[in-house]
Amino acid sequence: MAKISVRQPHYIYSYDRFKPVDFSYHMHQYYEILYFVSGNAKYVIENKEFDMSEGDIFMTRPNELHTIIFNSDSVYERHFIQFDYEFLNGLSQTLFASADRAFSFNKVPGAQARKYGIDKLFEGIAQCIKEKKAEWDLLTKTFIAQIVIAICNIHNINDNSQLSSPRTAKIKQYLNAHFTDDFSLQSIADKLYMNKYYMCHIFKQEVNITIKEYIEMLRFAYAQKLYYEGKKLSDIAVMCGYGDYPLFYKNFTKYSGGVSPSAYFKRNNKRSPLK
């Protein structure tokens, strides 16, 4: 099957197969579902590592760090969907709340995905778009909703995955809400009534990056959202919490592969539908 990619308001769908490339840790401002078809790789989501087997489904929520580590040069084949808060909430507030919790488990094994027909739903999306069926956009949204419902149903039955500890969840909750603030590690610790060194230690131990790196990644993801909303780079720097543009530039290039903000957005100049 040839590559398929569509970008619509509030969601993206893509199918592709390619030789492995290097992926760095990254995060998004939206939800993602990845259906792994073939290859030899490991999926890393924050402090959890998953060997990828044929048919496995992986889910990430906004601001969850993740990457793929390839173990060989075997061709990598996958489908994925990305959608924002408005997409799910527009369908059902109850479904949104259930999905957010179900996605925290990060994985559905291939056997369960097949049992609930998730593989067929992904194939249905690909076929629908490939054949340009009438009302393909509506049909695609319906398929996505069914995939999300299936994931929720599976984790209502198999609610046995390990989540981050309550301490780390508390830290992340605070950082997710305040990452654009002017901060110091001590001020964060004071807000959370924790010892600074203890806070930094448990976060690094469970998330595999430092609090400072986590904040920088949140700001990097937020900078992309602001750019696609039409904001100027000078304003984005301030809105992301940086006191001056040089500091914004320095931290941005750490996560853009050394590419400047202007060059990065020029290279990725398609306006994101995920607002």
PDB file of C-alpha atoms in Angstrom:
ATOM      1  CA  MET A   1       0.000   0.000   0.000  1.00  0.00           C
ATOM      2  CA  ALA A   2       1.352   3.423  -0.960  1.00  0.00           C
ATOM      3  CA  LYS A   3       1.860   6.199   1.563  1.00  0.00           C
ATOM      4  CA  ILE A   4      -1.354   7.893   2.717  1.00  0.00           C
ATOM      5  CA  SER A   5      -1.535  11.155   4.644  1.00  0.00           C
ATOM      6  CA  VAL A   6      -4.449  13.503   5.356  1.00  0.00           C
ATOM      7  CA  ARG A   7      -4.615  16.612   7.525  1.00  0.00           C
ATOM      8  CA  GLN A   8      -8.006  17.855   8.599  1.00  0.00           C
ATOM      9  CA  PRO A   9      -9.124  20.350  11.241  1.00  0.00           C
ATOM     10  CA  HIS A  10      -8.573  18.613  14.592  1.00  0.00           C
ATOM     11  CA  TYR A  11      -7.063  15.352  13.303  1.00  0.00           C
ATOM     12  CA  ILE A  12      -4.324  13.806  11.143  1.00  0.00           C
ATOM     13  CA  TYR A  13      -4.117  10.292   9.720  1.00  0.00           C
ATOM     14  CA  SER A  14      -0.998   8.755   8.161  1.00  0.00           C
ATOM     15  CA  TYR A  15       0.137   5.392   6.813  1.00  0.00           C
ATOM     16  CA  ASP A  16       3.715   4.780   5.681  1.00  0.00           C
ATOM     17  CA  ARG A  17       6.543   2.237   5.521  1.00  0.00           C
ATOM     18  CA  PHE A  18      10.183   3.309   5.447  1.00  0.00           C
ATOM     19  CA  LYS A  19      13.709   2.512   6.529  1.00  0.00           C
ATOM     20  CA  PRO A  20      14.359   3.426  10.187  1.00  0.00           C
ATOM     21  CA  VAL A  21      15.488   6.960  11.002  1.00  0.00           C
ATOM     22  CA  ASP A  22      16.682   8.514  14.245  1.00  0.00           C
ATOM     23  CA  PHE A  23      13.878   9.854  16.451  1.00  0.00           C
ATOM     24  CA  SER A  24      14.660  12.063  19.422  1.00  0.00           C
ATOM     25  CA  TYR A  25      12.451  12.296  22.520  1.00  0.00           C
ATOM     26  CA  HIS A  26       9.546  14.585  21.754  1.00  0.00           C
ATOM     27  CA  MET A  27       6.037  15.487  22.897  1.00  0.00           C
ATOM     28  CA  HIS A  28       2.881  16.855  21.285  1.00  0.00           C
ATOM     29  CA  GLN A  29      -0.015  19.082  22.280  1.00  0.00           C
ATOM     30  CA  TYR A  30      -2.440  16.399  21.114  1.00  0.00           C
ATOM     31  CA  TYR A  31      -3.361  12.726  21.482  1.00  0.00           C
ATOM     32  CA  GLU A  32      -1.737  10.064  19.314  1.00  0.00           C
ATOM     33  CA  ILE A  33      -2.587   6.445  18.461  1.00  0.00           C
ATOM     34  CA  LEU A  34       0.028   4.373  16.621  1.00  0.00           C
ATOM     35  CA  TYR A  35      -0.793   1.002  15.045  1.00  0.00           C
ATOM     36  CA  PHE A  36       2.463  -0.949  14.565  1.00  0.00           C
ATOM     37  CA  VAL A  37       2.413  -3.210  11.495  1.00  0.00           C
ATOM     38  CA  SER A  38       6.014  -4.389  11.115  1.00  0.00           C
ATOM     39  CA  GLY A  39       9.633  -3.649  11.952  1.00  0.00           C
ATOM     40  CA  ASN A  40      12.090  -4.211  14.781  1.00  0.00           C
ATOM     41  CA  ALA A  41      11.774  -1.477  17.362  1.00  0.00           C
ATOM     42  CA  LYS A  42      11.059  -0.415  20.906  1.00  0.00           C
ATOM     43  CA  TYR A  43       8.579   2.300  21.923  1.00  0.00           C
ATOM     44  CA  VAL A  44       9.615   4.427  24.906  1.00  0.00           C
ATOM     45  CA  ILE A  45       7.014   6.530  26.702  1.00  0.00           C
ATOM     46  CA  GLU A  46       8.478   8.448  29.629  1.00  0.00           C
ATOM     47  CA  ASN A  47       9.632   5.824  32.166  1.00  0.00           C
ATOM     48  CA  LYS A  48       8.118   2.849  30.311  1.00  0.00           C
ATOM     49  CA  GLU A  49       9.663   0.775  27.511  1.00  0.00           C
ATOM     50  CA  PHE A  50       7.654  -1.502  25.220  1.00  0.00           C
ATOM     51  CA  ASP A  51       8.937  -4.026  22.701  1.00  0.00           C
ATOM     52  CA  MET A  52       6.864  -3.507  19.564  1.00  0.00           C
ATOM     53  CA  SER A  53       5.141  -6.582  18.136  1.00  0.00           C
ATOM     54  CA  GLU A  54       2.931  -6.890  15.060  1.00  0.00           C
ATOM     55  CA  GLY A  55      -0.488  -5.389  15.670  1.00  0.00           C
ATOM     56  CA  ASP A  56       0.360  -3.540  18.908  1.00  0.00           C
ATOM     57  CA  ILE A  57      -1.374  -0.221  19.538  1.00  0.00           C
ATOM     58  CA  PHE A  58       0.421   2.608  21.374  1.00  0.00           C
ATOM     59  CA  MET A  59      -1.243   5.717  22.789  1.00  0.00           C
ATOM     60  CA  THR A  60       0.219   8.964  24.085  1.00  0.00           C
ATOM     61  CA  ARG A  61      -1.485  11.942  25.688  1.00  0.00           C
ATOM     62  CA  PRO A  62      -0.534  15.618  25.328  1.00  0.00           C
ATOM     63  CA  ASN A  63       2.869  16.410  26.821  1.00  0.00           C
ATOM     64  CA  GLU A  64       3.948  12.786  27.259  1.00  0.00           C
ATOM     65  CA  LEU A  65       7.570  12.269  26.254  1.00  0.00           C
ATOM     66  CA  HIS A  66       8.067   9.458  23.781  1.00  0.00           C
ATOM     67  CA  THR A  67      10.358   8.098  21.102  1.00  0.00           C
ATOM     68  CA  ILE A  68      10.994   4.998  18.985  1.00  0.00           C
ATOM     69  CA  ILE A  69      14.287   3.126  19.165  1.00  0.00           C
ATOM     70  CA  PHE A  70      15.018   0.901  16.166  1.00  0.00           C
ATOM     71  CA  ASN A  71      16.912  -2.343  16.782  1.00  0.00           C
ATOM     72  CA  SER A  72      17.751  -3.038  13.143  1.00  0.00           C
ATOM     73  CA  ASP A  73      17.321  -1.608   9.651  1.00  0.00           C
ATOM     74  CA  SER A  74      14.170  -3.669   9.009  1.00  0.00           C
ATOM     75  CA  VAL A  75      11.485  -1.678   7.213  1.00  0.00           C
ATOM     76  CA  TYR A  76       9.190   0.111   9.659  1.00  0.00           C
ATOM     77  CA  GLU A  77       5.474   0.119   8.808  1.00  0.00           C
ATOM     78  CA  ARG A  78       2.776   1.858  10.794  1.00  0.00           C
ATOM     79  CA  HIS A  79      -0.503   3.774  10.809  1.00  0.00           C
ATOM     80  CA  PHE A  80      -1.053   6.662  13.202  1.00  0.00           C
ATOM     81  CA  ILE A  81      -3.753   9.121  14.168  1.00  0.00           C
ATOM     82  CA  GLN A  82      -3.289  12.421  15.963  1.00  0.00           C
ATOM     83  CA  PHE A  83      -6.211  14.453  17.252  1.00  0.00           C
ATOM     84  CA  ASP A  84      -6.756  17.326  19.638  1.00  0.00           C
ATOM     85  CA  TYR A  85      -8.979  17.963  22.649  1.00  0.00           C
ATOM     86  CA  GLU A  86     -11.730  19.539  20.522  1.00  0.00           C
ATOM     87  CA  PHE A  87     -12.061  16.415  18.374  1.00  0.00           C
ATOM     88  CA  LEU A  88     -12.948  14.075  21.238  1.00  0.00           C
ATOM     89  CA  ASN A  89     -14.753  16.584  23.392  1.00  0.00           C
ATOM     90  CA  GLY A  90     -16.897  17.507  20.405  1.00  0.00           C
ATOM     91  CA  LEU A  91     -18.010  13.887  20.117  1.00  0.00           C
ATOM     92  CA  SER A  92     -18.685  13.293  23.795  1.00  0.00           C
ATOM     93  CA  GLN A  93     -17.386  14.781  27.045  1.00  0.00           C
ATOM     94  CA  THR A  94     -17.835  11.382  28.690  1.00  0.00           C
ATOM     95  CA  LEU A  95     -15.801   9.687  25.959  1.00  0.00           C
ATOM     96  CA  PHE A  96     -13.076  12.315  26.319  1.00  0.00           C
ATOM     97  CA  ALA A  97     -12.743  11.678  30.060  1.00  0.00           C
ATOM     98  CA  SER A  98     -12.645   7.904  29.541  1.00  0.00           C
ATOM     99  CA  ALA A  99     -10.149   8.154  26.693  1.00  0.00           C
ATOM    100  CA  ASP A 100      -7.772  10.374  28.619  1.00  0.00           C
ATOM    101  CA  ARG A 101      -7.616   7.764  31.370  1.00  0.00           C
ATOM    102  CA  ALA A 102      -7.373   4.811  28.964  1.00  0.00           C
ATOM    103  CA  PHE A 103      -4.520   6.480  27.057  1.00  0.00           C
ATOM    104  CA  SER A 104      -2.503   6.647  30.287  1.00  0.00           C
ATOM    105  CA  PHE A 105      -1.910   2.894  29.932  1.00  0.00           C
ATOM    106  CA  ASN A 106      -0.054   3.610  26.669  1.00  0.00           C
ATOM    107  CA  LYS A 107      -0.463   0.183  25.048  1.00  0.00           C
ATOM    108  CA  VAL A 108      -2.948  -2.345  23.728  1.00  0.00           C
ATOM    109  CA  PRO A 109      -1.303  -5.695  22.824  1.00  0.00           C
ATOM    110  CA  GLY A 110      -1.839  -6.922  19.272  1.00  0.00           C
ATOM    111  CA  ALA A 111      -3.989  -9.892  20.328  1.00  0.00           C
ATOM    112  CA  GLN A 112      -6.452  -7.604  22.105  1.00  0.00           C
ATOM    113  CA  ALA A 113      -6.397  -5.068  19.278  1.00  0.00           C
ATOM    114  CA  ARG A 114      -7.403  -7.828  16.846  1.00  0.00           C
ATOM    115  CA  LYS A 115     -10.039  -9.175  19.228  1.00  0.00           C
ATOM    116  CA  TYR A 116     -11.697  -5.747  19.355  1.00  0.00           C
ATOM    117  CA  GLY A 117     -11.200  -5.128  15.627  1.00  0.00           C
ATOM    118  CA  ILE A 118      -8.892  -2.123  15.967  1.00  0.00           C
ATOM    119  CA  ASP A 119      -6.662  -3.391  13.146  1.00  0.00           C
ATOM    120  CA  LYS A 120      -9.685  -3.537  10.829  1.00  0.00           C
ATOM    121  CA  LEU A 121     -10.725  -0.011  11.799  1.00  0.00           C
ATOM    122  CA  PHE A 122      -7.304   1.363  10.833  1.00  0.00           C
ATOM    123  CA  GLU A 123      -7.462  -0.554   7.569  1.00  0.00           C
ATOM    124  CA  GLY A 124     -10.950   0.878   7.045  1.00  0.00           C
ATOM    125  CA  ILE A 125      -9.614   4.419   7.356  1.00  0.00           C
ATOM    126  CA  ALA A 126      -6.845   3.717   4.835  1.00  0.00           C
ATOM    127  CA  GLN A 127      -9.260   2.135   2.344  1.00  0.00           C
ATOM    128  CA  CYS A 128     -11.826   4.898   2.769  1.00  0.00           C
ATOM    129  CA  ILE A 129      -9.273   7.624   2.022  1.00  0.00           C
ATOM    130  CA  LYS A 130      -7.472   5.682  -0.717  1.00  0.00           C
ATOM    131  CA  GLU A 131     -10.699   5.066  -2.624  1.00  0.00           C
ATOM    132  CA  LYS A 132     -11.915   8.638  -1.996  1.00  0.00           C
ATOM    133  CA  LYS A 133     -15.265   7.372  -0.856  1.00  0.00           C
ATOM    134  CA  ALA A 134     -18.105   9.845  -0.546  1.00  0.00           C
ATOM    135  CA  GLU A 135     -18.224  11.439   2.902  1.00  0.00           C
ATOM    136  CA  TRP A 136     -14.740  10.036   3.605  1.00  0.00           C
ATOM    137  CA  ASP A 137     -14.090  12.703   6.258  1.00  0.00           C
ATOM    138  CA  LEU A 138     -17.219  11.761   8.218  1.00  0.00           C
ATOM    139  CA  LEU A 139     -16.427   8.064   7.835  1.00  0.00           C
ATOM    140  CA  THR A 140     -12.856   8.617   9.052  1.00  0.00           C
ATOM    141  CA  LYS A 141     -14.094  10.449  12.152  1.00  0.00           C
ATOM    142  CA  THR A 142     -16.446   7.549  12.820  1.00  0.00           C
ATOM    143  CA  PHE A 143     -13.606   5.043  12.516  1.00  0.00           C
ATOM    144  CA  ILE A 144     -11.441   7.093  14.908  1.00  0.00           C
ATOM    145  CA  ALA A 145     -14.270   7.280  17.446  1.00  0.00           C
ATOM    146  CA  GLN A 146     -14.687   3.482  17.254  1.00  0.00           C
ATOM    147  CA  ILE A 147     -10.936   2.991  17.801  1.00  0.00           C
ATOM    148  CA  VAL A 148     -11.000   5.212  20.879  1.00  0.00           C
ATOM    149  CA  ILE A 149     -14.084   3.434  22.258  1.00  0.00           C
ATOM    150  CA  ALA A 150     -12.407   0.043  21.722  1.00  0.00           C
ATOM    151  CA  ILE A 151      -9.309   1.206  23.623  1.00  0.00           C
ATOM    152  CA  CYS A 152     -11.523   2.413  26.474  1.00  0.00           C
ATOM    153  CA  ASN A 153     -13.375  -0.908  26.574  1.00  0.00           C
ATOM    154  CA  ILE A 154     -10.143  -2.891  26.655  1.00  0.00           C
ATOM    155  CA  HIS A 155      -8.733  -0.948  29.586  1.00  0.00           C
ATOM    156  CA  ASN A 156     -11.967  -1.122  31.529  1.00  0.00           C
ATOM    157  CA  ILE A 157     -11.379  -4.888  31.461  1.00  0.00           C
ATOM    158  CA  ASN A 158      -7.600  -4.953  31.790  1.00  0.00           C
ATOM    159  CA  ASP A 159      -6.896  -2.138  34.198  1.00  0.00           C
ATOM    160  CA  ASN A 160      -3.533  -3.451  35.355  1.00  0.00           C
ATOM    161  CA  SER A 161      -0.849  -1.197  33.885  1.00  0.00           C
ATOM    162  CA  GLN A 162       1.543   0.758  36.060  1.00  0.00           C
ATOM    163  CA  LEU A 163       1.334   4.549  36.046  1.00  0.00           C
ATOM    164  CA  SER A 164       3.790   7.116  37.302  1.00  0.00           C
ATOM    165  CA  SER A 165       3.891   7.437  41.073  1.00  0.00           C
ATOM    166  CA  PRO A 166       1.523   9.983  42.660  1.00  0.00           C
ATOM    167  CA  ARG A 167       4.551  12.147  43.532  1.00  0.00           C
ATOM    168  CA  THR A 168       5.751  12.362  39.942  1.00  0.00           C
ATOM    169  CA  ALA A 169       2.203  12.837  38.661  1.00  0.00           C
ATOM    170  CA  LYS A 170       1.856  15.778  41.057  1.00  0.00           C
ATOM    171  CA  ILE A 171       5.069  17.353  39.762  1.00  0.00           C
ATOM    172  CA  LYS A 172       4.032  16.893  36.129  1.00  0.00           C
ATOM    173  CA  GLN A 173       0.580  18.302  36.799  1.00  0.00           C
ATOM    174  CA  TYR A 174       2.151  21.455  38.231  1.00  0.00           C
ATOM    175  CA  LEU A 175       4.699  21.786  35.405  1.00  0.00           C
ATOM    176  CA  ASN A 176       2.050  21.260  32.715  1.00  0.00           C
ATOM    177  CA  ALA A 177       0.057  24.155  34.179  1.00  0.00           C
ATOM    178  CA  HIS A 178       2.968  26.525  34.858  1.00  0.00           C
ATOM    179  CA  PHE A 179       5.702  25.790  32.294  1.00  0.00           C
ATOM    180  CA  THR A 180       5.579  29.347  30.893  1.00  0.00           C
ATOM    181  CA  ASP A 181       6.165  30.910  34.323  1.00  0.00           C
ATOM    182  CA  ASP A 182       9.458  32.339  35.484  1.00  0.00           C
ATOM    183  CA  PHE A 183      10.702  29.613  37.811  1.00  0.00           C
ATOM    184  CA  SER A 184      13.514  28.080  39.813  1.00  0.00           C
ATOM    185  CA  LEU A 185      13.721  24.505  41.045  1.00  0.00           C
ATOM    186  CA  GLN A 186      13.484  25.783  44.597  1.00  0.00           C
ATOM    187  CA  SER A 187      10.314  27.762  43.863  1.00  0.00           C
ATOM    188  CA  ILE A 188       8.698  24.686  42.278  1.00  0.00           C
ATOM    189  CA  ALA A 189       9.662  22.567  45.288  1.00  0.00           C
ATOM    190  CA  ASP A 190       8.229  25.177  47.631  1.00  0.00           C
ATOM    191  CA  LYS A 191       4.922  25.225  45.730  1.00  0.00           C
ATOM    192  CA  LEU A 192       4.716  21.428  45.966  1.00  0.00           C
ATOM    193  CA  TYR A 193       5.913  21.243  49.600  1.00  0.00           C
ATOM    194  CA  MET A 194       8.833  19.001  48.609  1.00  0.00           C
ATOM    195  CA  ASN A 195      12.543  18.971  49.207  1.00  0.00           C
ATOM    196  CA  LYS A 196      14.194  20.296  46.038  1.00  0.00           C
ATOM    197  CA  TYR A 197      16.779  17.511  45.780  1.00  0.00           C
ATOM    198  CA  TYR A 198      14.242  14.772  46.482  1.00  0.00           C
ATOM    199  CA  MET A 199      11.861  16.251  43.895  1.00  0.00           C
ATOM    200  CA  CYS A 200      14.570  16.360  41.216  1.00  0.00           C
ATOM    201  CA  HIS A 201      15.754  12.841  42.047  1.00  0.00           C
ATOM    202  CA  ILE A 202      12.380  11.082  41.809  1.00  0.00           C
ATOM    203  CA  PHE A 203      11.429  12.974  38.649  1.00  0.00           C
ATOM    204  CA  LYS A 204      14.658  12.045  36.862  1.00  0.00           C
ATOM    205  CA  GLN A 205      14.374   8.461  38.102  1.00  0.00           C
ATOM    206  CA  GLU A 206      10.817   7.957  36.803  1.00  0.00           C
ATOM    207  CA  VAL A 207      10.691  10.202  33.718  1.00  0.00           C
ATOM    208  CA  ASN A 208      14.324   9.757  32.573  1.00  0.00           C
ATOM    209  CA  ILE A 209      14.919  13.469  31.994  1.00  0.00           C
ATOM    210  CA  THR A 210      15.403  16.409  34.352  1.00  0.00           C
ATOM    211  CA  ILE A 211      12.671  18.846  35.349  1.00  0.00           C
ATOM    212  CA  LYS A 212      14.476  21.587  33.411  1.00  0.00           C
ATOM    213  CA  GLU A 213      14.535  19.433  30.259  1.00  0.00           C
ATOM    214  CA  TYR A 214      10.858  18.598  30.699  1.00  0.00           C
ATOM    215  CA  ILE A 215       9.964  22.291  30.900  1.00  0.00           C
ATOM    216  CA  GLU A 216      12.093  23.047  27.831  1.00  0.00           C
ATOM    217  CA  MET A 217      10.250  20.333  25.870  1.00  0.00           C
ATOM    218  CA  LEU A 218       6.875  21.675  26.962  1.00  0.00           C
ATOM    219  CA  ARG A 219       7.952  25.103  25.751  1.00  0.00           C
ATOM    220  CA  PHE A 220       9.233  23.674  22.471  1.00  0.00           C
ATOM    221  CA  ALA A 221       5.868  21.988  21.808  1.00  0.00           C
ATOM    222  CA  TYR A 222       4.004  25.153  22.849  1.00  0.00           C
ATOM    223  CA  ALA A 223       6.164  27.287  20.529  1.00  0.00           C
ATOM    224  CA  GLN A 224       4.997  25.169  17.595  1.00  0.00           C
ATOM    225  CA  LYS A 225       1.352  25.583  18.591  1.00  0.00           C
ATOM    226  CA  LEU A 226       1.769  29.370  18.861  1.00  0.00           C
ATOM    227  CA  TYR A 227       3.522  29.577  15.499  1.00  0.00           C
ATOM    228  CA  TYR A 228       0.738  27.659  13.785  1.00  0.00           C
ATOM    229  CA  GLU A 229      -1.710  30.085  15.371  1.00  0.00           C
ATOM    230  CA  GLY A 230       0.088  32.909  13.527  1.00  0.00           C
ATOM    231  CA  LYS A 231       2.196  34.387  16.334  1.00  0.00           C
ATOM    232  CA  LYS A 232       5.526  36.103  15.581  1.00  0.00           C
ATOM    233  CA  LEU A 233       8.725  34.439  16.796  1.00  0.00           C
ATOM    234  CA  SER A 234       9.605  37.383  19.055  1.00  0.00           C
ATOM    235  CA  ASP A 235       6.189  37.134  20.729  1.00  0.00           C
ATOM    236  CA  ILE A 236       6.434  33.339  20.948  1.00  0.00           C
ATOM    237  CA  ALA A 237       9.673  33.632  22.937  1.00  0.00           C
ATOM    238  CA  VAL A 238       7.948  35.794  25.549  1.00  0.00           C
ATOM    239  CA  MET A 239       4.770  33.699  25.612  1.00  0.00           C
ATOM    240  CA  CYS A 240       6.838  30.544  26.190  1.00  0.00           C
ATOM    241  CA  GLY A 241       8.401  32.097  29.275  1.00  0.00           C
ATOM    242  CA  TYR A 242      11.789  33.229  27.999  1.00  0.00           C
ATOM    243  CA  GLY A 243      13.115  36.601  29.103  1.00  0.00           C
ATOM    244  CA  ASP A 244      14.975  37.188  25.836  1.00  0.00           C
ATOM    245  CA  TYR A 245      15.049  35.817  22.296  1.00  0.00           C
ATOM    246  CA  PRO A 246      18.639  34.440  22.427  1.00  0.00           C
ATOM    247  CA  LEU A 247      17.685  32.113  25.305  1.00  0.00           C
ATOM    248  CA  PHE A 248      14.569  30.977  23.402  1.00  0.00           C
ATOM    249  CA  TYR A 249      16.738  30.383  20.314  1.00  0.00           C
ATOM    250  CA  LYS A 250      19.309  28.377  22.290  1.00  0.00           C
ATOM    251  CA  ASN A 251      16.750  26.084  23.927  1.00  0.00           C
ATOM    252  CA  PHE A 252      14.661  25.699  20.756  1.00  0.00           C
ATOM    253  CA  THR A 253      17.633  24.428  18.757  1.00  0.00           C
ATOM    254  CA  LYS A 254      18.293  21.757  21.411  1.00  0.00           C
ATOM    255  CA  TYR A 255      15.048  20.029  20.372  1.00  0.00           C
ATOM    256  CA  SER A 256      14.881  20.979  16.683  1.00  0.00           C
ATOM    257  CA  GLY A 257      18.073  19.123  15.754  1.00  0.00           C
ATOM    258  CA  GLY A 258      20.141  22.314  15.800  1.00  0.00           C
ATOM    259  CA  VAL A 259      17.831  24.073  13.332  1.00  0.00           C
ATOM    260  CA  SER A 260      16.928  27.710  14.028  1.00  0.00           C
ATOM    261  CA  PRO A 261      13.267  28.554  14.758  1.00  0.00           C
ATOM    262  CA  SER A 262      12.795  30.374  11.446  1.00  0.00           C
ATOM    263  CA  ALA A 263      14.425  27.568   9.421  1.00  0.00           C
ATOM    264  CA  TYR A 264      12.505  24.904  11.364  1.00  0.00           C
ATOM    265  CA  PHE A 265       9.132  26.489  10.637  1.00  0.00           C
ATOM    266  CA  LYS A 266      10.070  27.225   7.024  1.00  0.00           C
ATOM    267  CA  ARG A 267      10.899  23.542   6.579  1.00  0.00           C
ATOM    268  CA  ASN A 268       7.626  22.575   8.259  1.00  0.00           C
ATOM    269  CA  ASN A 269       5.572  25.304   6.679  1.00  0.00           C
ATOM    270  CA  LYS A 270       2.235  23.474   6.456  1.00  0.00           C
ATOM    271  CA  ARG A 271      -0.158  25.010   8.910  1.00  0.00           C
ATOM    272  CA  SER A 272      -1.075  22.470  11.545  1.00  0.00           C
ATOM    273  CA  PRO A 273      -4.798  21.632  11.746  1.00  0.00           C
ATOM    274  CA  LEU A 274      -4.373  20.808  15.429  1.00  0.00           C
ATOM    275  CA  LYS A 275      -4.999  24.117  17.164  1.00  0.00           C
TER     276      LYS A 275
END
